[in-house]
CSV table of C-alpha atoms in Angstrom, one decimal:
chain,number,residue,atom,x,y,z
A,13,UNK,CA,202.2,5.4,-133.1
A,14,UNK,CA,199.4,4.8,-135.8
A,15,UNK,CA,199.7,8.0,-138.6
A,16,UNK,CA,196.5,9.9,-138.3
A,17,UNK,CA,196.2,12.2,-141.4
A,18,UNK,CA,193.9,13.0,-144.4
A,19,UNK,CA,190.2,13.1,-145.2
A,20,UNK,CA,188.0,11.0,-142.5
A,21,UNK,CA,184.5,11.1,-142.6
A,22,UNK,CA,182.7,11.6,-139.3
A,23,UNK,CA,180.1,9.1,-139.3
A,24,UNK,CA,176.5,9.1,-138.9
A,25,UNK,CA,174.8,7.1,-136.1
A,26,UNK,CA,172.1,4.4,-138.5
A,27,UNK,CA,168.9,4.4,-136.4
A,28,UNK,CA,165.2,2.3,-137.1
A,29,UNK,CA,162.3,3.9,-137.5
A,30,UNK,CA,161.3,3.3,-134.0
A,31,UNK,CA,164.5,5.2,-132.7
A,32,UNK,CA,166.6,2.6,-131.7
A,33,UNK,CA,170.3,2.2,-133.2
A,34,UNK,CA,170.7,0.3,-136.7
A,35,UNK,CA,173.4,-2.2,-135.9
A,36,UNK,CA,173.6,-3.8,-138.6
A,37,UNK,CA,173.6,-1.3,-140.6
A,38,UNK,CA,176.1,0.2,-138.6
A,39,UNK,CA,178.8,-2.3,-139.5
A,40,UNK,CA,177.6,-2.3,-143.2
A,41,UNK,CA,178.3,1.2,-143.0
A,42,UNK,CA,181.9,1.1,-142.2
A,43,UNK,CA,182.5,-1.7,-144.6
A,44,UNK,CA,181.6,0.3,-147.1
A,45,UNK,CA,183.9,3.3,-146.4
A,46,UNK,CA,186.7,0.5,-146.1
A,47,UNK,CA,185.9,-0.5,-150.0
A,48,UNK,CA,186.0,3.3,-150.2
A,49,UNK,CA,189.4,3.7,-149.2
A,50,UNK,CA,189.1,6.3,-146.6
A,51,UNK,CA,192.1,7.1,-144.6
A,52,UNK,CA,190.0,6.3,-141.5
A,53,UNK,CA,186.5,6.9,-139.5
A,54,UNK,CA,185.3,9.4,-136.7
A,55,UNK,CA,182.6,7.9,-134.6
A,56,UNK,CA,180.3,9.3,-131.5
A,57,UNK,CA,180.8,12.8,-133.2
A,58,UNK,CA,178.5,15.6,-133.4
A,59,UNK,CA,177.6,14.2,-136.6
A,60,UNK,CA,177.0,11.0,-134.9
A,61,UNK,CA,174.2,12.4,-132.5
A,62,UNK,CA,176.8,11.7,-130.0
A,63,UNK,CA,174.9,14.6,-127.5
A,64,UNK,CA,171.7,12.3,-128.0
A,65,UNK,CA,173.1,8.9,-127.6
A,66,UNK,CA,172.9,7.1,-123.8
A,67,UNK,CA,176.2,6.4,-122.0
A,68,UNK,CA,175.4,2.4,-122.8
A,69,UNK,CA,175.0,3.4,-126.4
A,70,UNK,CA,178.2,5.4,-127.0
A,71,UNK,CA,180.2,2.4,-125.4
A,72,UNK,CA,178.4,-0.3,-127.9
A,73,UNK,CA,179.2,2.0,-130.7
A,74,UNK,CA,183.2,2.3,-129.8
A,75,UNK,CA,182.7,-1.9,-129.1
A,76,UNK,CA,181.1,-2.5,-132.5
A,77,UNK,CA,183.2,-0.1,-134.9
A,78,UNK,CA,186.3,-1.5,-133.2
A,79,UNK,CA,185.9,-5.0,-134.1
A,80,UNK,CA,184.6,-4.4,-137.0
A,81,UNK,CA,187.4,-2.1,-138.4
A,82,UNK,CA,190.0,-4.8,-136.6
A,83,UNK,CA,193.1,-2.5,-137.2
A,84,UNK,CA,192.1,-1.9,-141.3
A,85,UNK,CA,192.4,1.8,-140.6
A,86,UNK,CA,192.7,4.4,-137.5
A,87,UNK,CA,189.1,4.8,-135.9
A,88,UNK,CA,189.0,7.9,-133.9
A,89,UNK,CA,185.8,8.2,-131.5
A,90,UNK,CA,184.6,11.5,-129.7
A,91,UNK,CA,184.6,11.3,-126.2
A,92,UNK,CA,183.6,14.6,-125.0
A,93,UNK,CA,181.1,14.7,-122.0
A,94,UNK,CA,180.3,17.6,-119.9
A,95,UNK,CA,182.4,17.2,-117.0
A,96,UNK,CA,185.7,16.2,-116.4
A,97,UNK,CA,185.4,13.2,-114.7
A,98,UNK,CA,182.9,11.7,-117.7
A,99,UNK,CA,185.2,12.5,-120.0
A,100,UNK,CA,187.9,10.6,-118.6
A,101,UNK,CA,185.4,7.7,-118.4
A,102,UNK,CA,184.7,7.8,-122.1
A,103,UNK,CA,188.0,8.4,-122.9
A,104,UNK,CA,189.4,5.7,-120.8
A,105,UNK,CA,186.7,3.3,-122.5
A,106,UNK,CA,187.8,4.0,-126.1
A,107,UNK,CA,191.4,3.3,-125.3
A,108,UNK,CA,190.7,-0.2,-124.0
A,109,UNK,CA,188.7,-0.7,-127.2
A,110,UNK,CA,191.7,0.0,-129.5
A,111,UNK,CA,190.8,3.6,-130.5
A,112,UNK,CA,193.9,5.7,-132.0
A,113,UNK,CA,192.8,9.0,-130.8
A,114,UNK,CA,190.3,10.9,-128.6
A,115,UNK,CA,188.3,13.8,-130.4
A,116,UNK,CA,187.1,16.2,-127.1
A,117,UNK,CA,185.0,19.6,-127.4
A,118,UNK,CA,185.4,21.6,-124.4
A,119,UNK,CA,182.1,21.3,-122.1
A,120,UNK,CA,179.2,22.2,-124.2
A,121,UNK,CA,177.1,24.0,-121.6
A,122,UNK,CA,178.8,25.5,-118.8
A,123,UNK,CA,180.5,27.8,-121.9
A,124,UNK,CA,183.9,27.4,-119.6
A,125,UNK,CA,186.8,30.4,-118.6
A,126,UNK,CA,190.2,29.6,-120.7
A,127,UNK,CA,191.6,28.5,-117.8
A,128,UNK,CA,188.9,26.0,-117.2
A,129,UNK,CA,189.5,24.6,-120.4
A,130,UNK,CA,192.8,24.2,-119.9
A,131,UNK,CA,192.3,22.0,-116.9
A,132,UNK,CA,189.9,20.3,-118.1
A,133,UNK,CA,192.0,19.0,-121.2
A,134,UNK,CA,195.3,18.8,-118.8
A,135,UNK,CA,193.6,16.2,-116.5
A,136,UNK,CA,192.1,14.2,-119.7
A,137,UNK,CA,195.4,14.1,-121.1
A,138,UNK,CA,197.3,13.1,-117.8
A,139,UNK,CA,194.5,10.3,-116.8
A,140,UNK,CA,195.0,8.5,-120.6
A,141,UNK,CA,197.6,7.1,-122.7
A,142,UNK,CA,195.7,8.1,-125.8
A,143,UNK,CA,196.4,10.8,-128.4
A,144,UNK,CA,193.7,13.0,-127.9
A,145,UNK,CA,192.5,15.7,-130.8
A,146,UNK,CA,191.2,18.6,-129.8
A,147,UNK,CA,188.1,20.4,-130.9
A,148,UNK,CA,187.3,24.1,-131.1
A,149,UNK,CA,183.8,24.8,-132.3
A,150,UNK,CA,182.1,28.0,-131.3
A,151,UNK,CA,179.2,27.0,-132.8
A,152,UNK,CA,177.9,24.1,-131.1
A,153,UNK,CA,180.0,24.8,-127.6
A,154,UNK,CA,179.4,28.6,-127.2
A,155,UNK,CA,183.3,29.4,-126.7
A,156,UNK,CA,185.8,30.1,-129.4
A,157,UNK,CA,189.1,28.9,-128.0
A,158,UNK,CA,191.8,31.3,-128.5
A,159,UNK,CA,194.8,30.3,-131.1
A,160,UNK,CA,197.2,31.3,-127.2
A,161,UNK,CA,195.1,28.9,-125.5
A,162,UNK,CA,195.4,26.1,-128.2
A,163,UNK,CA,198.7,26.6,-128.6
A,164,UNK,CA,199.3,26.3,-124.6
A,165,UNK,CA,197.0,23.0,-124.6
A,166,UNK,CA,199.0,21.4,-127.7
A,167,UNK,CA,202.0,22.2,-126.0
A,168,UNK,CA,202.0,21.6,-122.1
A,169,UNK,CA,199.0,18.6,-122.6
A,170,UNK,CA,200.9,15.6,-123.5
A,171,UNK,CA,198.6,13.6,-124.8
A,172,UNK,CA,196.8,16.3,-126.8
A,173,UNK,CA,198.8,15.5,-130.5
A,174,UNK,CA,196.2,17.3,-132.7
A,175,UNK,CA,193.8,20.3,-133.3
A,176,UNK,CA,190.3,19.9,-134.9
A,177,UNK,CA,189.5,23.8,-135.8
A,178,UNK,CA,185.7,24.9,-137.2
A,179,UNK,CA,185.5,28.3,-135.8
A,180,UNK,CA,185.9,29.4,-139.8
A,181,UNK,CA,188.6,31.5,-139.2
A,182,UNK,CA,191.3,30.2,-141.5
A,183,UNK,CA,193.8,32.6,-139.6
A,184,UNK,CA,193.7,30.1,-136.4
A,185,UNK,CA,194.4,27.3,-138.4
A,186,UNK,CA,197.4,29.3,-140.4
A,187,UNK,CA,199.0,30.3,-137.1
A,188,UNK,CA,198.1,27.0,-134.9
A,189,UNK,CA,200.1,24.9,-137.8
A,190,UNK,CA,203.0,27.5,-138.3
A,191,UNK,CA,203.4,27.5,-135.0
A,192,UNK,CA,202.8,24.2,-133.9
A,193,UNK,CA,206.9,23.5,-134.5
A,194,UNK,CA,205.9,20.0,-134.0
A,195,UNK,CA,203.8,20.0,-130.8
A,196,UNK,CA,201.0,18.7,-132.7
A,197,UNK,CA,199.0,19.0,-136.1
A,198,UNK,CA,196.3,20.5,-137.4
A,199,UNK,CA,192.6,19.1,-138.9
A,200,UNK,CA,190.5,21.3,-140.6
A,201,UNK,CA,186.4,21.4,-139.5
A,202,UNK,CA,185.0,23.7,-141.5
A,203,UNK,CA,183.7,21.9,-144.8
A,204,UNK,CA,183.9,25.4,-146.7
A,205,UNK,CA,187.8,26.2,-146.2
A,206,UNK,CA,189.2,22.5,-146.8
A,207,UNK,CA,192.1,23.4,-149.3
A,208,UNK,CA,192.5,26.7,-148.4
A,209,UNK,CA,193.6,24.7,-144.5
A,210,UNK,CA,195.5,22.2,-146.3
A,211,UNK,CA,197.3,25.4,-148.0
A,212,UNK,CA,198.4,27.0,-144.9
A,213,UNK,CA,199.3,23.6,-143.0
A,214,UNK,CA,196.3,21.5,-142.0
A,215,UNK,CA,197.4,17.9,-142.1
A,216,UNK,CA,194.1,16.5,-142.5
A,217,UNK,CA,189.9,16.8,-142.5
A,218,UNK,CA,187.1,16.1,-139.9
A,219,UNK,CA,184.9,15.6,-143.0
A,220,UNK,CA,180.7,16.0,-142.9
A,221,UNK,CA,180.7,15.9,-146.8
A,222,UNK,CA,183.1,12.7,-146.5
A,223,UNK,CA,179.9,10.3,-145.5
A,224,UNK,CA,178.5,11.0,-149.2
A,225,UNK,CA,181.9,11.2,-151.1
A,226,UNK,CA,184.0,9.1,-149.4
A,227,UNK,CA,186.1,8.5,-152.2
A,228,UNK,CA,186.1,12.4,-153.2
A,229,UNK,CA,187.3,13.6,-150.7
A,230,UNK,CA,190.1,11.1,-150.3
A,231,UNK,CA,191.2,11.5,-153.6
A,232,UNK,CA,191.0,15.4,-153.0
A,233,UNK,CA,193.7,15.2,-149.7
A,234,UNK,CA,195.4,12.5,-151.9
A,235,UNK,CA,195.9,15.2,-154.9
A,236,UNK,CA,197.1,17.5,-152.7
A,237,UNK,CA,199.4,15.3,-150.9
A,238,UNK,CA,201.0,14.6,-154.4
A,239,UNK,CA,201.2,18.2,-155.7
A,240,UNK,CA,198.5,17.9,-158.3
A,241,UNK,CA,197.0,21.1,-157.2
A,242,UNK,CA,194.7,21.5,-159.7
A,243,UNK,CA,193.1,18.2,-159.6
A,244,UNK,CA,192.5,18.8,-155.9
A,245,UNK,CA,191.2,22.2,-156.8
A,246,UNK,CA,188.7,20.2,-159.3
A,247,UNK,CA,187.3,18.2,-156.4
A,248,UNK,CA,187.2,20.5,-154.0
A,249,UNK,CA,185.2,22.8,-156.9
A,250,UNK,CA,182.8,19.9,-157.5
A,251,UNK,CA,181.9,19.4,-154.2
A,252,UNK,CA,181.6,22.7,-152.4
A,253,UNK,CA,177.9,23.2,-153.3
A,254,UNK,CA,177.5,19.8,-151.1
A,255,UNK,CA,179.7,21.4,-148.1
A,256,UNK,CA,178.0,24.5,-148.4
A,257,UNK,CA,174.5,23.0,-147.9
A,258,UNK,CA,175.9,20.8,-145.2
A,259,UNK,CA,176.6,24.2,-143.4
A,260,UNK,CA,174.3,26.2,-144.3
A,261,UNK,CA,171.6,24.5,-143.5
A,262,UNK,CA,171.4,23.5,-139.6
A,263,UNK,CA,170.4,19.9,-140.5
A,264,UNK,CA,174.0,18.4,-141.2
A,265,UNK,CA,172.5,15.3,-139.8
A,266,UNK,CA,169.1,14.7,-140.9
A,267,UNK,CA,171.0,15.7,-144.9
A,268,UNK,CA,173.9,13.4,-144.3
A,269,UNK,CA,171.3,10.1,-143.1
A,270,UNK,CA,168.9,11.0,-145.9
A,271,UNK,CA,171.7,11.1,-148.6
A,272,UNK,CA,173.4,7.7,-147.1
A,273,UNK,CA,169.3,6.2,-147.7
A,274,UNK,CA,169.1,7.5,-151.5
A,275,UNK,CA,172.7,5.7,-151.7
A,276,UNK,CA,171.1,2.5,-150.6
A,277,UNK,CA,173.3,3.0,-147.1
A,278,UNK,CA,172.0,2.9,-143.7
A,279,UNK,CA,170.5,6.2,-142.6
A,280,UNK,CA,167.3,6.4,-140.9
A,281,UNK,CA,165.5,9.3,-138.9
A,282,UNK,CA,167.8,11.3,-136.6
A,283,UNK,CA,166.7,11.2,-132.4
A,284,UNK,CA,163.7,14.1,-131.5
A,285,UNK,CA,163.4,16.4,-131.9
A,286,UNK,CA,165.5,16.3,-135.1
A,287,UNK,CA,163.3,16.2,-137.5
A,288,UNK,CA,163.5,14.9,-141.0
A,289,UNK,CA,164.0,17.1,-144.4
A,290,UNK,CA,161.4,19.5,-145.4
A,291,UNK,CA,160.3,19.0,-149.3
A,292,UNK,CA,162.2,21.7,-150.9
A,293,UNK,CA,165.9,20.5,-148.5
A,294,UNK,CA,164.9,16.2,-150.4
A,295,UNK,CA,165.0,18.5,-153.8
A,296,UNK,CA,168.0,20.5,-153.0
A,297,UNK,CA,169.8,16.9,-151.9
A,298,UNK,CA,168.3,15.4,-154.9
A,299,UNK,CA,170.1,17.8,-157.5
A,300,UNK,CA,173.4,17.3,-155.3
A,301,UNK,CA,173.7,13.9,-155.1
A,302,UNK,CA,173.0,13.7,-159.1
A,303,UNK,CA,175.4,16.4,-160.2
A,304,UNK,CA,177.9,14.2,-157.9
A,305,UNK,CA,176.9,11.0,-159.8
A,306,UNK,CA,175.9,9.3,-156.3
A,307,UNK,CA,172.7,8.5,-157.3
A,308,UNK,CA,170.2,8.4,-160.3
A,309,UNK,CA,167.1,10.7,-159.7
């Protein structure tokens, strides 16, 4: 089974001016984070506008990526859909692509009872043959999985091998790892609490910030990995301002294409009604991408 750990950046979806998908831009995207180095990709993620993509577009997307990865590194591709029975589908699609792992939020809008949740992963993981990471963000979902009900999904769902937590509570991912006892592992999701999750057992990050600082942040997990705590402490230092606007700001998106444009990457607009950076956001992005040496303002 293909090792899935460290620092993957969770990529944006490229689109043209007139809306449409950049798919050229798409594959020179991940070429670049392979000259980066990453550990591996996250496509059709929240960050990827995967909520505002058509069914035909999410399949291209796992079809394109695929190939043009071609088993350089592990490509894992969110799948999550709002029923059951869609999620299988996407699921089932991304494991005939070659895809080493599902990433699945519970159902977005029904905001579904625990034990809802737990049938819904239990069928996902029955119907596939595909590690599948699970994803608990109360933020964009509207339910904050309890650290019993993870537990019970990691350990009775076969397929589910891993644990994506951004709720921000850096207890979950403390107990969820300690007591994994090798049911699964853990991935941090909150861009502000990245070493203190590697500290208390998180094998790896779901990284927004990793789009801009590729390298960065795979050094960072790298450091770590090594026991040069300080170094990693350095990074993570130097590029916390960048994770904190990421957050803080509600336009993870529309910041993350802008900054891959001002890199001389692929970026474009985000789909309506996303709309683009207001004046004094392209200033803020400015002064972050300079003090990062990304990009000469």
């Amino acid at each position: 089974m293909t090792t899935i750990r460290g620092a993957y950046p969770v990529l944006i979806t490229p689109m043209t001016q007139a809306q449409g998908i950049d798919w050229g831009g798409v594959k020179n995207n991940v070429n670049y984070f392979l000259d980066q180095g990453v550990a591996g990709l996250v496509i059709n993620g929240s960050t990827g506008e995967f909520v505002s993509l058509s069914k035909e577009e999410k399949y291209q997307m796992v079809e394109t990526v695929l190939k043009e990865v071609n088993g350089r590194i592990p490509v894992i591709v969110g799948t999550a859909a709002e029923t059951t029975k869609e999620t299988i589908e996407y699921t089932k699609q991304a494991e005939a692509h070659g895809s080493d792992c599902a990433l699945i939020i519970n159902p977005y809008y029904m905001k579904p009872k625990e034990n809802e949740i737990y049938y819904h992963f239990k069928e996902v993981s029955d119907a596939v043959n595909l590690p599948i990471m699970l994803y608990n963000n109360p933020f964009t979902s509207g339910v904050n999985m309890s650290t019993d009900l993870m537990l019970q999904i990691g350990r009775e769902c076969e397929n589910v091998t891993r644990i994506k937590e951004s709720s921000g509570e850096i207890g979950k991912v403390r107990d969820l790892a300690r007591q994994a006892k090798g049911d699964f592992e853990v991935f941090c999701g909150a861009e502000e609490l990245v070493m203190e999750s590697y500290f208390v057992g998180a094998t790896g990050w779901i990284s927004v910030a990793g789009n801009i600082v590729p390298k960065l942040v795979t050094d960072m997990f790298n450091h770590f990995q090594n026991g040069e705590i300080e170094e990693a402490w350095a990074i993570n230092d130097r590029i916390l301002p960048l994770c904190a606007f990421l957050e803080g700001s509600g336009k993870y998106v529309q910041i993350v294409k802008r900054a891959m444009e001002l890199m001389g990457h692929a970026g474009g607009p985000a789909r309506y009604p996303r709309l683009g950076l207001s004046p004094e956001e392209e200033q803020k992005l400015k002064e972050l991408l300079t003090s990062l040496e990304t990009v000469n303002n």
